[in-house]
Amino acid sequence: MAIKDTARDKIPNPIGESVPRLDAREKVTGVAIFADDLQFGPGLLYARIKRSPHPHALIKSIDTSKAESLPGVKAVVTGEDFPGFIGLYLQDRHIFCRDRVRYVGDPVAGVAAVSEEIAEKAVELIEVEYEVLEPVLDPEFGVSPDAPLLHPDLGEYEVANFIFPQPGTNISNYFKIRKGDVDGAWEKCAVIVEHKYRIPHVQHVPIETHVAIAQVDETGKVTLWGSSQSPFAQRNLIAKALGISQSDVRVIAPYVGGGFGSKAGVSMEALAVAIATKVKGRPVKLRLTREEEFYTAFVRQGLVAHFKMGCDENGKLLAMENKFYWDAGAYTEYGVNITRAAGYSSSGPYEVPNVKTDSYCVYTNHPVGGPMRGFGMPEMHTGLEQCIDELAHKIGMDPVAFRQVNCLKTGSTLVTGSKMHPTGLPQCVEKVAEAIEWGKKEPPSAPNKRRGKGIALMWKAPAMPPNAGSSAWVELNEDGTVTVGVGGQDIGQGAFTIAAQMAAAGLGVPYDWVRVATPVDTQYSPYEWQTVASRLTWSMGNAIVNAARDARRQIIDMVAEVWDEDPEDLDIVDGNVISYKSEESISLKDIVVYGLPKPDGSGWVGGPVVGRGNFMPTYVTGLDPETGQGERAVVHYTTGAQAVEVEVDLETGKVEILRGVAAFDVGKAINPEMVKAQMEGGFVQGLSTALFESLQLKDGVLQNPSFVDYRIATSADAPPDIEAIIVEVPQDDGPWGARGIGEHSMVPTIAAIANAIYDAVGVRPGSPPFSSERVYLAMMEAGIVE
């Protein structure tokens, strides 16, 4: 029995350990696909796109003859060649515009040439005649009957069954919450707060712009190499748009140089494929310039948000009424689900008995809104958490105490009527307040400065279809090492490291025995819906664990048969099969490929071990389209809190972030250091959108499409002290109880900073970014400075 008592104590389990990140040269199989153009040889062609100069116009004619006659041009394509529609939740656009353009940058034609310079010259030679139309440049105007209709065929578009377009309007999705009796609750409120916020569009600004290379062979089969978070979704959507089988589309996705949601779904990749269909056999490369990246790739949607909320004399929230007008841009294939997510999360992380929410996804003639880190939650929480803070002050309660009274606890009734699963949100609030030394006021660094502290809470669910699935395989090699196949993508968040940790723990081998097969390749990799929604640790992780356990079962069953033992008495520890009964032990080396001979010499048992696993949530229910009520709207919520300390310069309005604290309930931290890195990185990115970032759109034209005029936070802007605190209340359906954390750390930052500014100078800055000028003017208006 000695071995049974000690071996289990010594099982090497990398879960919960901060193991090193996988190194591209040593820990993954495969290499980067297009480090340079030499990969594709002298046949590589270069593509450029003719784009609309107008936010809204009809296309009267396109003359490509001059471009076609330019030496070095191999193909010119227009929307005439591609009538199919494309889109994820709502198929509302063509690959190239056919009848009208709907934003500045809308693709009208494409060119393939032997050099990028010739392709650029050919684009200039394409002549397009437009009839300029009145644009829609504000979402509140967009929902009015006076607004021009941007998508007259909205009622004919293919759409997911949980999205509710309003044909004959510019509303591509209308999500409602009707919980309790909001109108009757207002008279019971001791204090009511009501405000309007305008949240600007922002850009993801990945260090690597969008790039794709497409090749179509003589049989019509497509191969697409792309910087992508969604290779399987791209395969599906592009195939459907071209009217071909998904089996005839192969997407290969090497390492991604930054994504943040911008490289999810399909944006420019279909353009490269479409052009490649006209030059069969030759690869076509399309790379967005930095300027194009700013306004022709996905941007974070703008939002006009109206909040009204009230509480009783004890500070208990009684009612909330919200209206969200999402400036979703010209096409809303992703925006419709952001609108839905904001609706079913519209109470914020609070229990409110009476809630009325109207969330509108509105077509405008602005750049296309898409997924960005947080998926609508930073925008929504920005105003909501400032109102919560103001409500606390008006009722005479400390903002932390107010949140502790009202925040969600295990078993709370959610805005959709379902019950909250076990959550550590109260612990998160307590821990950030303690770490920021809430209630303690430090003296400013100079007489002309004031210090303040602010706090904000958050919640976010994976915003995805109810049946988004994951799959994985685990293959063992002759020496006992393990190769893991996944379809999820590593975009810097460490997905491959987590995959290796889970496979090692699930199988019973050392972490450094595991390799992850890369690049992700839809022809060979197992299916994964998309690398979005902070879902890989949870969803892909479940698939990996199931695959590892499948392989483990095969190995143990094989050894049990040869040893004539009960499989229940066997285990795999540190790469060896051991028996707790007989104390026998055998290495995985060789047996996982060649099997084992039967003791009587009559043959062999086993063979090459390949484990397979998948996962799909089966328990998410629909919501009533009129009330938004249902049994289980989402798989789960990640919750958390942030607190900041700021210093405001009374002479300039400049806001300096002195320190930040974040605490999130991640269920189980598979790799604690990587979890903390996500908290820190999200905080800095949230800081950037709070203080600096805004796409300046004037009459539909972007005024600041470069880093000269679009500022993002640098290391100089980050506070010297960011404390990340891990809270672990296990998730019932997560591997080892884990849930995601990638996006959540950016959600509450803007509001926390806004609340800290108020604590410092007594002025609420309202809508971001909180530039020096905006803060100074707010102080002037309040009479704080002259």
Tab-separated table of C-alpha atoms in Angstrom, residues 35-406:
chain	number	residue	atom	x	y	z
A	35	ALA	CA	7.624	34.995	-42.542
A	36	ASP	CA	8.294	36.621	-45.923
A	37	ASP	CA	7.049	36.467	-49.464
A	38	LEU	CA	9.744	33.980	-50.493
A	39	GLN	CA	7.464	31.275	-49.072
A	40	PHE	CA	5.329	31.580	-52.199
A	41	GLY	CA	7.973	32.097	-54.869
A	42	PRO	CA	8.024	34.425	-57.870
A	43	GLY	CA	4.389	33.683	-58.723
A	44	LEU	CA	3.114	35.722	-55.780
A	45	LEU	CA	0.756	38.511	-56.777
A	46	TYR	CA	-0.098	41.598	-54.753
A	47	ALA	CA	-3.601	42.935	-54.228
A	48	ARG	CA	-4.892	46.409	-53.557
A	49	ILE	CA	-8.470	47.576	-53.076
A	50	LYS	CA	-10.454	50.420	-54.646
A	51	ARG	CA	-12.460	51.893	-51.806
A	52	SER	CA	-15.373	54.256	-51.528
A	53	PRO	CA	-14.570	57.921	-50.784
A	54	HIS	CA	-18.188	58.513	-49.700
A	55	PRO	CA	-19.999	57.394	-46.549
A	56	HIS	CA	-23.193	56.652	-48.512
A	57	ALA	CA	-23.732	56.563	-52.267
A	58	LEU	CA	-25.201	54.527	-55.089
A	59	ILE	CA	-22.760	53.000	-57.566
A	60	LYS	CA	-23.842	54.171	-61.015
A	61	SER	CA	-20.971	52.656	-63.024
A	62	ILE	CA	-17.495	51.153	-62.703
A	63	ASP	CA	-14.947	51.357	-65.540
A	64	THR	CA	-11.970	49.040	-65.040
A	65	SER	CA	-10.609	49.131	-68.603
A	66	LYS	CA	-7.643	51.384	-67.906
A	67	ALA	CA	-6.597	49.292	-64.917
A	68	GLU	CA	-6.907	46.063	-66.908
A	69	SER	CA	-4.631	47.392	-69.647
A	70	LEU	CA	-1.843	48.431	-67.270
A	71	PRO	CA	1.209	46.164	-67.748
A	72	GLY	CA	1.706	43.870	-64.753
A	73	VAL	CA	-1.983	43.718	-63.828
A	74	LYS	CA	-3.278	40.152	-63.785
A	75	ALA	CA	-6.857	40.591	-62.602
A	76	VAL	CA	-9.438	43.235	-61.759
A	77	VAL	CA	-12.617	42.207	-59.921
A	78	THR	CA	-15.810	43.946	-58.852
A	79	GLY	CA	-18.994	43.025	-57.055
A	80	GLU	CA	-20.491	41.851	-60.375
A	81	ASP	CA	-18.450	38.673	-59.969
A	82	PHE	CA	-19.565	37.845	-56.417
A	83	PRO	CA	-23.299	38.064	-55.703
A	84	GLY	CA	-23.230	36.042	-52.465
A	85	PHE	CA	-23.681	37.497	-49.001
A	86	ILE	CA	-21.291	37.051	-46.083
A	87	GLY	CA	-21.604	37.574	-42.334
A	88	LEU	CA	-21.512	35.712	-39.025
A	89	TYR	CA	-24.795	36.338	-37.197
A	90	LEU	CA	-26.338	38.461	-39.949
A	91	GLN	CA	-25.409	38.111	-43.621
A	92	ASP	CA	-25.774	41.724	-44.712
A	93	ARG	CA	-22.873	42.452	-47.049
A	94	HIS	CA	-21.288	41.332	-50.283
A	95	ILE	CA	-17.557	40.669	-50.599
A	96	PHE	CA	-17.344	43.677	-52.949
A	97	CYS	CA	-20.079	46.337	-53.091
A	98	ARG	CA	-22.626	45.786	-55.843
A	99	ASP	CA	-25.212	48.542	-55.806
A	100	ARG	CA	-24.184	51.018	-53.133
A	101	VAL	CA	-21.405	51.930	-50.708
A	102	ARG	CA	-22.128	52.443	-47.026
A	103	TYR	CA	-18.937	53.788	-45.459
A	104	VAL	CA	-15.704	55.505	-46.427
A	105	GLY	CA	-13.464	52.558	-47.236
A	106	ASP	CA	-16.138	50.163	-48.484
A	107	PRO	CA	-14.452	47.854	-51.059
A	108	VAL	CA	-15.659	48.510	-54.609
A	109	ALA	CA	-13.048	46.694	-56.723
A	110	GLY	CA	-9.850	44.724	-56.315
A	111	VAL	CA	-6.661	44.382	-58.343
A	112	ALA	CA	-3.960	41.701	-58.476
A	113	ALA	CA	-0.609	42.673	-59.995
A	114	VAL	CA	3.014	41.592	-60.008
A	115	SER	CA	3.932	44.295	-57.493
A	116	GLU	CA	2.170	46.324	-54.861
A	117	GLU	CA	3.130	49.531	-56.657
A	118	ILE	CA	1.520	48.430	-59.921
A	119	ALA	CA	-1.575	47.255	-58.053
A	120	GLU	CA	-1.821	50.663	-56.352
A	121	LYS	CA	-1.492	52.438	-59.694
A	122	ALA	CA	-4.182	50.222	-61.213
A	123	VAL	CA	-6.565	51.040	-58.372
A	124	GLU	CA	-6.109	54.733	-59.142
A	125	LEU	CA	-7.083	54.044	-62.777
A	126	ILE	CA	-10.443	52.471	-61.870
A	127	GLU	CA	-13.192	55.005	-62.504
A	128	VAL	CA	-16.348	54.859	-60.375
A	129	GLU	CA	-19.377	57.073	-60.829
A	130	TYR	CA	-21.391	57.626	-57.645
A	131	GLU	CA	-24.689	59.221	-56.738
A	132	VAL	CA	-24.068	60.614	-53.266
A	133	LEU	CA	-26.818	59.954	-50.723
A	134	GLU	CA	-27.608	61.427	-47.314
A	135	PRO	CA	-25.635	59.549	-44.645
A	136	VAL	CA	-26.633	58.383	-41.180
A	137	LEU	CA	-23.955	59.583	-38.764
A	138	ASP	CA	-25.652	59.219	-35.389
A	139	PRO	CA	-27.390	56.106	-34.040
A	140	GLU	CA	-30.203	58.020	-32.327
A	141	PHE	CA	-31.003	59.712	-35.629
A	142	GLY	CA	-30.606	56.343	-37.326
A	143	VAL	CA	-33.568	54.830	-35.456
A	144	SER	CA	-35.852	57.754	-36.300
A	145	PRO	CA	-38.319	57.586	-39.208
A	146	ASP	CA	-36.565	60.594	-40.775
A	147	ALA	CA	-33.314	58.691	-41.325
A	148	PRO	CA	-32.510	57.352	-44.799
A	149	LEU	CA	-32.757	53.575	-45.007
A	150	LEU	CA	-29.314	52.019	-45.373
A	151	HIS	CA	-30.348	48.393	-45.885
A	152	PRO	CA	-33.703	48.259	-47.694
A	153	ASP	CA	-33.390	44.467	-47.963
A	154	LEU	CA	-32.852	43.891	-44.224
A	155	GLY	CA	-35.916	41.650	-44.019
A	156	GLU	CA	-34.435	39.275	-46.618
A	157	TYR	CA	-31.032	38.752	-44.995
A	158	GLU	CA	-30.138	35.404	-43.434
A	159	VAL	CA	-29.938	35.832	-39.653
A	160	ALA	CA	-29.384	33.759	-36.504
A	161	ASN	CA	-32.609	32.832	-34.713
A	162	PHE	CA	-31.687	34.808	-31.592
A	163	ILE	CA	-31.196	38.093	-33.494
A	164	PHE	CA	-34.235	40.276	-34.175
A	165	PRO	CA	-33.868	42.727	-37.095
A	166	GLN	CA	-36.571	45.315	-37.662
A	167	PRO	CA	-37.191	45.402	-41.452
A	168	GLY	CA	-38.012	48.820	-42.847
A	169	THR	CA	-35.748	50.512	-40.282
A	170	ASN	CA	-32.016	50.876	-39.612
A	171	ILE	CA	-32.299	48.599	-36.573
A	172	SER	CA	-30.530	45.317	-37.315
A	173	ASN	CA	-31.208	43.902	-33.842
A	174	TYR	CA	-33.557	44.946	-31.071
A	175	PHE	CA	-33.056	43.241	-27.714
A	176	LYS	CA	-35.426	43.889	-24.811
A	177	ILE	CA	-35.450	43.220	-21.085
A	178	ARG	CA	-38.684	43.496	-19.136
A	179	LYS	CA	-38.230	42.356	-15.550
A	180	GLY	CA	-40.578	43.376	-12.744
A	181	ASP	CA	-42.481	46.663	-12.711
A	182	VAL	CA	-40.085	49.490	-13.483
A	183	ASP	CA	-42.714	52.213	-13.800
A	184	GLY	CA	-44.210	51.337	-10.420
A	185	ALA	CA	-40.798	51.213	-8.719
A	186	TRP	CA	-39.754	54.831	-9.287
A	187	GLU	CA	-42.121	56.236	-6.657
A	188	LYS	CA	-40.522	53.931	-4.087
A	189	CYS	CA	-37.014	55.249	-4.779
A	190	ALA	CA	-35.428	57.668	-2.336
A	191	VAL	CA	-32.825	58.743	-4.914
A	192	ILE	CA	-32.834	58.556	-8.720
A	193	VAL	CA	-29.889	59.181	-11.035
A	194	GLU	CA	-30.262	59.733	-14.770
A	195	HIS	CA	-27.503	60.375	-17.326
A	196	LYS	CA	-26.542	60.059	-20.971
A	197	TYR	CA	-23.115	58.925	-22.153
A	198	ARG	CA	-21.512	58.891	-25.569
A	199	ILE	CA	-18.765	56.286	-25.969
A	200	PRO	CA	-16.542	56.783	-29.026
A	201	HIS	CA	-15.357	54.290	-31.607
A	202	VAL	CA	-11.850	53.031	-30.957
A	203	GLN	CA	-9.397	50.900	-32.911
A	204	HIS	CA	-7.766	47.670	-31.785
A	205	VAL	CA	-4.407	48.792	-33.232
A	206	PRO	CA	-2.720	45.361	-33.308
A	207	ILE	CA	0.998	45.629	-33.968
A	208	GLU	CA	0.484	43.450	-37.053
A	209	THR	CA	-2.083	44.788	-39.501
A	210	HIS	CA	-4.448	42.395	-41.264
A	211	VAL	CA	-2.716	40.268	-43.882
A	212	ALA	CA	-3.919	37.335	-45.961
A	213	ILE	CA	-2.631	35.249	-48.850
A	214	ALA	CA	-5.104	33.263	-50.923
A	215	GLN	CA	-4.557	30.675	-53.632
A	216	VAL	CA	-7.173	28.899	-55.728
A	217	ASP	CA	-6.068	25.827	-57.663
A	218	GLU	CA	-7.334	24.696	-61.050
A	219	THR	CA	-10.074	22.585	-59.430
A	220	GLY	CA	-11.396	25.588	-57.513
A	221	LYS	CA	-10.083	24.561	-54.107
A	222	VAL	CA	-9.123	27.505	-51.918
A	223	THR	CA	-6.187	27.812	-49.528
A	224	LEU	CA	-6.091	30.899	-47.335
A	225	TRP	CA	-3.194	31.852	-45.104
A	226	GLY	CA	-4.285	34.557	-42.695
A	227	SER	CA	-3.589	36.355	-39.465
A	228	SER	CA	-6.774	35.029	-37.952
A	229	GLN	CA	-8.591	34.358	-34.705
A	230	SER	CA	-11.285	32.425	-36.580
A	231	PRO	CA	-9.924	29.996	-39.191
A	232	PHE	CA	-12.917	27.656	-39.023
A	233	ALA	CA	-15.443	30.496	-39.125
A	234	GLN	CA	-13.588	31.956	-42.090
A	235	ARG	CA	-13.697	28.608	-43.864
A	236	ASN	CA	-17.442	28.378	-43.321
A	237	LEU	CA	-18.389	31.959	-44.159
A	238	ILE	CA	-16.183	32.284	-47.247
A	239	ALA	CA	-17.383	28.934	-48.598
A	240	LYS	CA	-21.013	29.961	-48.170
A	241	ALA	CA	-20.411	33.345	-49.814
A	242	LEU	CA	-18.748	31.699	-52.831
A	243	GLY	CA	-21.293	28.891	-53.002
A	244	ILE	CA	-18.736	26.101	-52.586
A	245	SER	CA	-18.230	23.276	-50.091
A	246	GLN	CA	-16.430	23.929	-46.821
A	247	SER	CA	-14.260	20.927	-47.746
A	248	ASP	CA	-12.932	22.973	-50.669
A	249	VAL	CA	-11.686	25.777	-48.419
A	250	ARG	CA	-8.565	25.378	-46.299
A	251	VAL	CA	-7.509	28.087	-43.851
A	252	ILE	CA	-4.030	28.091	-42.314
A	253	ALA	CA	-3.505	30.479	-39.415
A	254	PRO	CA	0.035	31.034	-38.113
A	255	TYR	CA	0.842	33.077	-35.041
A	256	VAL	CA	-1.185	36.280	-34.829
A	257	GLY	CA	0.556	39.582	-34.199
A	258	GLY	CA	-2.150	40.933	-31.944
A	259	GLY	CA	-5.885	40.511	-32.328
A	260	PHE	CA	-8.068	41.885	-29.494
A	261	GLY	CA	-11.087	40.784	-31.547
A	262	SER	CA	-10.173	42.630	-34.759
A	263	LYS	CA	-9.088	39.394	-36.449
A	264	ALA	CA	-12.214	37.445	-35.558
A	265	GLY	CA	-14.745	36.490	-38.191
A	266	VAL	CA	-14.114	37.722	-41.731
A	267	SER	CA	-13.103	41.252	-42.624
A	268	MET	CA	-10.618	41.595	-45.506
A	269	GLU	CA	-9.753	37.923	-45.998
A	270	ALA	CA	-12.628	37.260	-48.403
A	271	LEU	CA	-11.296	40.024	-50.665
A	272	ALA	CA	-8.030	38.136	-51.188
A	273	VAL	CA	-9.905	34.900	-51.900
A	274	ALA	CA	-12.246	36.578	-54.361
A	275	ILE	CA	-9.358	38.090	-56.315
A	276	ALA	CA	-7.476	34.772	-56.276
A	277	THR	CA	-10.382	33.027	-58.012
A	278	LYS	CA	-9.511	35.054	-61.134
A	279	VAL	CA	-5.817	34.048	-61.225
A	280	LYS	CA	-5.988	30.337	-60.489
A	281	GLY	CA	-2.787	28.731	-59.371
A	282	ARG	CA	-1.143	31.974	-58.253
A	283	PRO	CA	-1.123	33.131	-54.626
A	284	VAL	CA	-2.478	36.623	-53.976
A	285	LYS	CA	-1.324	38.668	-50.992
A	286	LEU	CA	-3.427	41.446	-49.469
A	287	ARG	CA	-2.005	43.496	-46.625
A	288	LEU	CA	-3.769	46.416	-45.017
A	289	THR	CA	-1.723	49.543	-44.552
A	290	ARG	CA	-1.779	51.056	-41.094
A	291	GLU	CA	-4.153	53.742	-42.357
A	292	GLU	CA	-6.510	51.110	-43.796
A	293	GLU	CA	-6.343	49.173	-40.532
A	294	PHE	CA	-7.789	52.167	-38.720
A	295	TYR	CA	-11.053	52.380	-40.657
A	296	THR	CA	-11.491	49.398	-43.012
A	297	ALA	CA	-10.948	46.632	-40.446
A	298	PHE	CA	-13.342	46.169	-37.529
A	299	VAL	CA	-13.554	49.029	-35.041
A	300	ARG	CA	-15.123	49.033	-31.599
A	301	GLN	CA	-18.687	50.245	-31.954
A	302	GLY	CA	-19.741	53.623	-30.680
A	303	LEU	CA	-22.515	53.813	-28.100
A	304	VAL	CA	-25.052	56.361	-26.954
A	305	ALA	CA	-26.275	55.093	-23.577
A	306	HIS	CA	-29.104	56.406	-21.404
A	307	PHE	CA	-29.199	55.229	-17.792
A	308	LYS	CA	-31.811	55.790	-15.142
A	309	MET	CA	-31.567	54.024	-11.789
A	310	GLY	CA	-32.880	54.409	-8.291
A	311	CYS	CA	-32.502	52.994	-4.790
A	312	ASP	CA	-34.386	53.095	-1.492
A	313	GLU	CA	-33.328	54.930	1.653
A	314	ASN	CA	-31.130	51.993	2.697
A	315	GLY	CA	-29.221	52.037	-0.564
A	316	LYS	CA	-30.901	48.967	-2.045
A	317	LEU	CA	-31.275	49.165	-5.817
A	318	LEU	CA	-34.948	49.092	-6.838
A	319	ALA	CA	-35.120	49.978	-10.520
A	320	MET	CA	-33.048	50.488	-13.630
A	321	GLU	CA	-34.071	51.682	-17.090
A	322	ASN	CA	-31.513	51.682	-19.891
A	323	LYS	CA	-31.514	52.566	-23.571
A	324	PHE	CA	-28.532	51.642	-25.704
A	325	TYR	CA	-28.107	52.956	-29.240
A	326	TRP	CA	-25.161	51.096	-30.735
A	327	ASP	CA	-23.387	52.874	-33.583
A	328	ALA	CA	-22.672	49.607	-35.371
A	329	GLY	CA	-21.527	51.017	-38.683
A	330	ALA	CA	-22.310	50.037	-42.245
A	331	TYR	CA	-22.612	46.282	-41.655
A	332	THR	CA	-23.513	44.606	-38.388
A	333	GLU	CA	-22.732	40.887	-38.675
A	334	TYR	CA	-21.024	41.076	-35.256
A	335	GLY	CA	-22.663	44.190	-33.875
A	336	VAL	CA	-26.011	42.474	-33.547
A	337	ASN	CA	-24.615	40.097	-30.935
A	338	ILE	CA	-22.811	42.864	-29.059
A	339	THR	CA	-26.206	44.539	-28.776
A	340	ARG	CA	-27.703	41.311	-27.446
A	341	ALA	CA	-24.884	40.781	-24.928
A	342	ALA	CA	-25.326	44.318	-23.597
A	343	GLY	CA	-29.016	43.631	-23.169
A	344	TYR	CA	-28.759	40.444	-21.141
A	345	SER	CA	-26.004	42.042	-19.038
A	346	SER	CA	-27.644	45.460	-18.756
A	347	SER	CA	-28.085	45.494	-14.972
A	348	GLY	CA	-24.345	45.251	-14.513
A	349	PRO	CA	-23.163	42.890	-11.749
A	350	TYR	CA	-26.036	43.894	-9.479
A	351	GLU	CA	-29.296	42.369	-8.340
A	352	VAL	CA	-32.064	44.727	-9.430
A	353	PRO	CA	-35.696	43.596	-9.067
A	354	ASN	CA	-37.093	45.897	-11.760
A	355	VAL	CA	-35.280	46.396	-15.061
A	356	LYS	CA	-36.306	47.745	-18.437
A	357	THR	CA	-33.739	47.712	-21.227
A	358	ASP	CA	-33.952	48.541	-24.917
A	359	SER	CA	-30.755	47.744	-26.808
A	360	TYR	CA	-30.682	48.773	-30.465
A	361	CYS	CA	-28.097	47.816	-33.061
A	362	VAL	CA	-28.220	50.678	-35.535
A	363	TYR	CA	-26.852	50.879	-39.056
A	364	THR	CA	-24.843	54.050	-39.647
A	365	ASN	CA	-22.417	55.168	-42.351
A	366	HIS	CA	-19.442	54.754	-40.067
A	367	PRO	CA	-16.723	52.060	-40.177
A	368	VAL	CA	-17.881	48.523	-39.515
A	369	GLY	CA	-18.272	47.764	-35.816
A	370	GLY	CA	-17.007	44.409	-34.657
A	371	PRO	CA	-15.726	42.489	-31.669
A	372	MET	CA	-13.156	44.114	-29.425
A	373	ARG	CA	-11.820	43.011	-26.094
A	374	GLY	CA	-14.810	43.173	-23.768
A	375	PHE	CA	-17.457	42.849	-26.507
A	376	GLY	CA	-19.564	45.843	-25.535
A	377	MET	CA	-19.044	45.504	-21.796
A	378	PRO	CA	-16.457	48.312	-21.361
A	379	GLU	CA	-18.767	50.686	-23.222
A	380	MET	CA	-21.827	49.710	-21.184
A	381	HIS	CA	-20.079	49.610	-17.803
A	382	THR	CA	-18.530	53.054	-18.391
A	383	GLY	CA	-21.805	54.850	-17.795
A	384	LEU	CA	-23.466	52.281	-15.553
A	385	GLU	CA	-20.686	52.259	-12.953
A	386	GLN	CA	-20.486	56.056	-12.878
A	387	CYS	CA	-24.230	56.156	-12.162
A	388	ILE	CA	-23.852	53.523	-9.436
A	389	ASP	CA	-21.115	55.663	-7.882
A	390	GLU	CA	-23.233	58.807	-8.020
A	391	LEU	CA	-26.227	56.988	-6.558
A	392	ALA	CA	-24.105	55.866	-3.620
A	393	HIS	CA	-22.960	59.436	-2.923
A	394	LYS	CA	-26.469	60.857	-3.219
A	395	ILE	CA	-27.934	58.368	-0.752
A	396	GLY	CA	-25.024	59.087	1.609
A	397	MET	CA	-23.301	55.705	1.387
A	398	ASP	CA	-19.688	54.823	0.812
A	399	PRO	CA	-19.300	53.624	-2.816
A	400	VAL	CA	-17.690	50.361	-1.707
A	401	ALA	CA	-20.389	49.665	0.876
A	402	PHE	CA	-23.096	50.469	-1.665
A	403	ARG	CA	-21.651	47.939	-4.066
A	404	GLN	CA	-21.287	45.333	-1.354
A	405	VAL	CA	-24.989	45.659	-0.570
A	406	ASN	CA	-26.119	45.369	-4.179
